[in-house]
XYZ file of C-alpha atoms in Angstrom:
330
model
C 90.552 87.328 102.361
C 92.322 85.055 99.853
C 93.410 86.681 96.579
C 91.407 85.543 93.535
C 93.141 85.356 90.148
C 91.323 86.583 87.020
C 90.285 83.862 84.543
C 90.548 83.200 80.806
C 87.585 81.693 78.934
C 88.685 78.620 76.989
C 87.421 77.366 73.616
C 85.672 74.584 75.585
C 83.621 77.223 77.411
C 85.282 76.659 80.802
C 87.089 79.379 82.786
C 90.785 78.848 83.590
C 92.541 80.947 86.266
C 95.291 83.172 84.843
C 97.634 82.314 87.734
C 98.224 78.724 88.803
C 100.546 76.797 91.093
C 102.937 74.590 89.102
C 104.028 71.333 90.770
C 106.955 70.460 88.480
C 109.872 69.535 90.780
C 107.741 69.863 93.949
C 109.013 66.974 96.123
C 106.532 64.124 96.680
C 106.959 64.292 100.461
C 105.911 67.977 100.657
C 103.573 68.195 97.652
C 100.281 67.570 99.510
C 101.066 70.309 102.060
C 102.309 72.748 99.434
C 99.186 72.318 97.302
C 96.920 72.614 100.378
C 98.707 75.805 101.505
C 98.518 77.263 97.984
C 94.747 76.683 97.970
C 94.442 78.340 101.394
C 96.197 81.402 99.943
C 93.705 81.542 97.060
C 95.170 79.386 94.254
C 92.451 77.598 92.301
C 94.567 76.245 89.429
C 97.148 73.469 89.888
C 99.385 72.502 86.955
C 100.607 68.917 87.095
C 101.648 66.090 84.770
C 102.105 62.321 84.769
C 105.858 62.892 84.354
C 106.058 65.008 87.538
C 105.281 61.815 89.561
C 103.456 63.742 92.320
C 99.814 63.768 91.186
C 98.601 61.487 93.988
C 100.158 63.750 96.610
C 98.819 66.886 94.919
C 95.366 65.285 94.884
C 95.652 64.634 98.633
C 96.284 68.357 99.165
C 93.256 69.327 97.085
C 91.000 66.773 98.817
C 92.082 68.060 102.222
C 91.115 71.606 101.212
C 87.737 70.303 99.951
C 87.119 68.271 103.127
C 87.854 71.351 105.267
C 85.373 73.432 103.266
C 88.007 75.830 101.880
C 86.951 75.023 98.296
C 84.534 72.869 96.351
C 85.789 70.593 93.561
C 84.179 72.844 90.934
C 86.220 75.820 92.240
C 89.444 74.065 91.285
C 91.107 73.774 87.871
C 93.412 70.746 87.564
C 95.770 70.372 84.597
C 97.685 67.204 83.759
C 99.668 66.031 80.745
C 99.941 62.852 78.683
C 103.518 61.571 78.638
C 105.451 60.621 75.489
C 105.400 56.833 75.954
C 101.593 56.750 75.849
C 100.685 58.345 72.501
C 99.016 55.223 71.057
C 95.262 55.336 71.629
C 95.000 52.443 74.102
C 98.029 53.637 76.095
C 96.758 57.238 76.191
C 93.438 56.009 77.576
C 95.161 53.848 80.182
C 97.545 56.566 81.355
C 94.744 59.154 81.547
C 92.600 56.777 83.626
C 95.502 56.079 86.017
C 96.260 59.795 86.259
C 92.646 60.667 87.021
C 92.623 57.977 89.730
C 95.885 59.351 91.177
C 94.392 62.841 91.615
C 91.264 61.270 93.105
C 89.024 64.220 92.259
C 86.605 62.607 89.806
C 87.780 64.398 86.681
C 90.603 66.455 85.165
C 89.855 69.996 83.982
C 92.557 69.978 81.297
C 94.690 67.261 79.730
C 97.544 68.272 77.435
C 99.801 66.284 75.107
C 103.059 67.033 76.965
C 105.384 66.944 73.924
C 104.828 66.260 70.212
C 107.113 63.252 70.703
C 105.992 59.638 70.608
C 108.371 57.262 72.389
C 108.160 53.482 72.510
C 105.689 52.209 75.086
C 107.113 50.975 78.385
C 104.599 48.951 80.436
C 103.473 50.760 83.609
C 104.514 47.863 85.843
C 108.013 47.831 84.318
C 108.752 51.541 84.732
C 105.988 53.860 85.822
C 107.749 57.179 85.213
C 110.345 56.638 82.463
C 110.802 60.315 81.495
C 112.916 60.219 78.290
C 114.836 57.058 79.217
C 114.276 53.331 78.944
C 116.537 52.457 81.895
C 116.433 53.567 85.538
C 120.024 54.846 85.300
C 118.874 57.280 82.576
C 121.618 56.350 80.130
C 119.458 55.149 77.187
C 117.042 57.513 75.469
C 113.850 55.632 74.562
C 113.524 55.211 70.764
C 110.788 57.072 68.902
C 107.654 55.164 67.928
C 105.493 55.656 64.842
C 102.325 57.148 66.295
C 100.952 60.247 64.542
C 99.676 63.178 66.596
C 96.281 62.658 64.907
C 95.897 59.303 66.728
C 96.894 60.819 70.062
C 94.544 63.783 69.622
C 91.659 61.464 68.778
C 92.468 59.476 71.940
C 92.181 62.666 74.006
C 88.922 63.590 72.270
C 87.541 60.176 73.356
C 88.086 61.205 76.999
C 86.231 64.534 76.888
C 82.957 64.627 78.769
C 80.116 65.733 76.486
C 76.371 65.073 76.213
C 77.243 62.316 73.738
C 80.022 60.989 75.983
C 78.787 61.399 79.589
C 81.372 58.931 80.935
C 84.284 61.149 79.822
C 86.408 62.426 82.712
C 88.268 65.315 81.042
C 86.690 68.768 80.541
C 89.159 70.388 78.110
C 92.116 69.159 76.043
C 95.193 70.883 74.663
C 98.831 70.699 73.655
C 102.249 71.578 75.025
C 105.599 72.315 73.346
C 103.976 72.357 69.874
C 104.959 74.770 67.111
C 102.816 76.640 64.598
C 102.862 74.235 61.637
C 101.928 71.283 63.814
C 99.078 73.319 65.353
C 97.757 74.322 61.900
C 97.818 70.625 60.974
C 96.029 69.640 64.197
C 93.323 72.252 63.549
C 92.657 70.672 60.131
C 91.312 67.446 61.686
C 90.469 68.190 65.348
C 86.802 67.529 66.136
C 87.320 69.148 69.562
C 89.213 72.437 69.430
C 92.416 72.593 71.508
C 91.771 74.850 74.500
C 95.349 75.528 75.615
C 98.920 75.600 74.306
C 101.571 75.419 77.042
C 105.073 76.609 76.091
C 108.323 77.801 77.614
C 107.910 81.565 77.789
C 110.112 84.184 79.437
C 111.905 87.364 78.308
C 114.869 85.347 76.990
C 112.467 83.247 74.830
C 109.462 85.333 73.792
C 108.157 83.368 70.741
C 105.792 86.186 69.634
C 104.617 84.525 66.388
C 103.755 81.262 68.131
C 101.748 83.118 70.791
C 100.005 85.297 68.184
C 99.087 82.249 66.092
C 97.623 80.422 69.109
C 95.636 83.406 70.354
C 94.362 84.191 66.815
C 92.988 80.642 66.730
C 91.248 80.826 70.118
C 93.881 78.715 71.888
C 94.796 80.128 75.303
C 98.534 80.203 76.028
C 100.152 79.058 79.277
C 103.778 80.058 79.759
C 106.062 77.900 81.899
C 109.463 78.865 83.348
C 108.453 82.553 83.482
C 111.577 83.301 85.539
C 113.825 81.911 82.793
C 117.035 80.302 84.035
C 115.848 80.235 87.667
C 114.111 76.814 87.429
C 117.020 75.212 85.608
C 119.990 76.283 87.771
C 119.084 73.665 90.391
C 119.083 71.060 87.578
C 122.729 71.913 86.857
C 121.841 73.363 83.441
C 125.080 74.929 82.158
C 123.327 77.562 80.005
C 121.098 78.611 82.903
C 124.154 79.113 85.112
C 125.947 81.233 82.495
C 123.164 83.693 81.659
C 122.235 86.707 83.807
C 119.239 85.959 86.075
C 116.156 87.817 84.819
C 115.556 89.162 88.341
C 118.844 91.074 88.001
C 118.261 92.674 84.592
C 118.037 96.485 84.681
C 114.662 96.709 82.952
C 113.001 94.242 85.358
C 114.616 95.822 88.440
C 113.605 99.307 87.308
C 109.943 98.298 86.695
C 109.852 96.551 90.093
C 111.156 99.681 91.855
C 108.710 101.944 89.999
C 105.653 99.859 90.882
C 106.775 98.821 94.368
C 106.674 95.152 93.358
C 109.178 92.286 93.276
C 111.050 91.350 90.070
C 109.112 88.059 90.111
C 105.787 89.902 90.125
C 106.963 92.072 87.209
C 107.886 88.992 85.131
C 104.551 87.343 85.885
C 102.622 90.514 85.051
C 104.555 90.811 81.778
C 102.760 87.548 80.896
C 99.337 87.945 82.476
C 98.841 91.454 81.092
C 99.060 89.862 77.630
C 96.549 87.157 78.662
C 99.228 84.500 79.068
C 98.513 82.073 81.920
C 101.379 81.554 84.401
C 102.136 78.576 86.671
C 104.993 79.578 89.004
C 105.979 77.482 91.988
C 107.623 78.548 95.217
C 108.488 76.917 98.518
C 107.990 80.251 100.291
C 104.485 81.224 101.472
C 105.343 84.920 101.041
C 106.429 84.415 97.433
C 103.394 82.227 96.710
C 101.214 85.117 97.905
C 103.196 87.660 95.839
C 102.907 85.465 92.735
C 99.134 85.231 93.126
C 98.916 89.026 93.493
C 100.756 89.667 90.221
C 97.600 90.955 88.494
C 97.110 93.803 90.997
C 99.059 96.382 88.921
C 99.708 97.226 85.270
C 102.987 97.675 83.429
C 103.166 100.408 80.801
C 103.291 99.381 77.131
C 106.845 100.679 77.051
C 107.851 98.504 80.027
C 106.338 95.423 78.342
C 108.279 96.214 75.141
C 111.538 96.783 77.051
C 111.178 93.479 78.916
C 110.360 91.697 75.610
C 113.496 93.211 74.070
C 115.588 90.968 76.358
C 114.730 88.109 73.945
C 117.723 86.067 72.762
C 115.754 82.946 71.708
C 117.309 81.030 74.588
C 115.493 77.784 75.350
C 116.234 75.809 78.511
C 113.813 72.876 78.126
C 115.062 71.197 74.971
C 115.129 67.449 74.213
C 117.791 68.167 71.578
C 120.254 68.119 74.510
C 119.534 64.424 75.264
C 122.252 61.818 74.564
C 120.211 60.923 71.468
C 118.858 64.337 70.407
C 115.165 64.803 69.650
C 115.078 68.016 67.613
C 111.519 69.325 67.832
C 112.478 72.993 68.200
C 114.149 73.963 64.928
């Protein structure tokens, strides 16, 4: 029997599984199989993005699972994200349409603004996945463009399927890598309430006020990079290589031993027990299964506090480290 993750009810009224499978850095040539195998294990939430470049392959994996009768489309929760070059209304609409077509599932369950950063538009036929750069060699950071978040948010609202807008192909909308003041501002004009805030969240970067503010305002929080430096070592991130792996910290090891769980499960439960959605990835079927089972035990309040006390405000995903810094986290 496949493990079923608990769900969180979003402001939009839809249910979002508390544990998802993240496809950031999942290679295109294995993505379809990895997504299919994750679904077979019980995953019902896949976290993707335009910038990850593998949505079409992920969609193939989901469609295969649907065709084989493992799931129905409505059992699945698909997240994608609007990239920085497409913040202007017409570009946001175009990218979202192309992304929905890439997944090939009829609609997206959640579309997030990936970063509160608007970069100059690069035509899709010139460079489909520019990331932060305007050249394929990744030597020139794309200049900022003057598009306010209010325009981008309105563009996302246009895409939401409602009784008044039956042709919409997005169920819920949200934000990623935003901070409190920008969220307060967004709430002052949003006609459709943001359902989710996705942020970097691990014991080295706990951001308690940001999480409290989001949850107080009925915005569910998804934490990415729950294992801290782990995801960034393979990207040759110097800071990630210098800091002690979270799996090896005494407090995490001790909680794992006490509960008969892995350090990874302890870190995931540290999030999910506080109603924070997690989206770990793994190439190992055993670890995928363990990650999905992370809600099967409870940490004590003291253990949660001890793990949180590892905080050193250490951020790994930071565009301030680009050749031309973009300082959104200050």
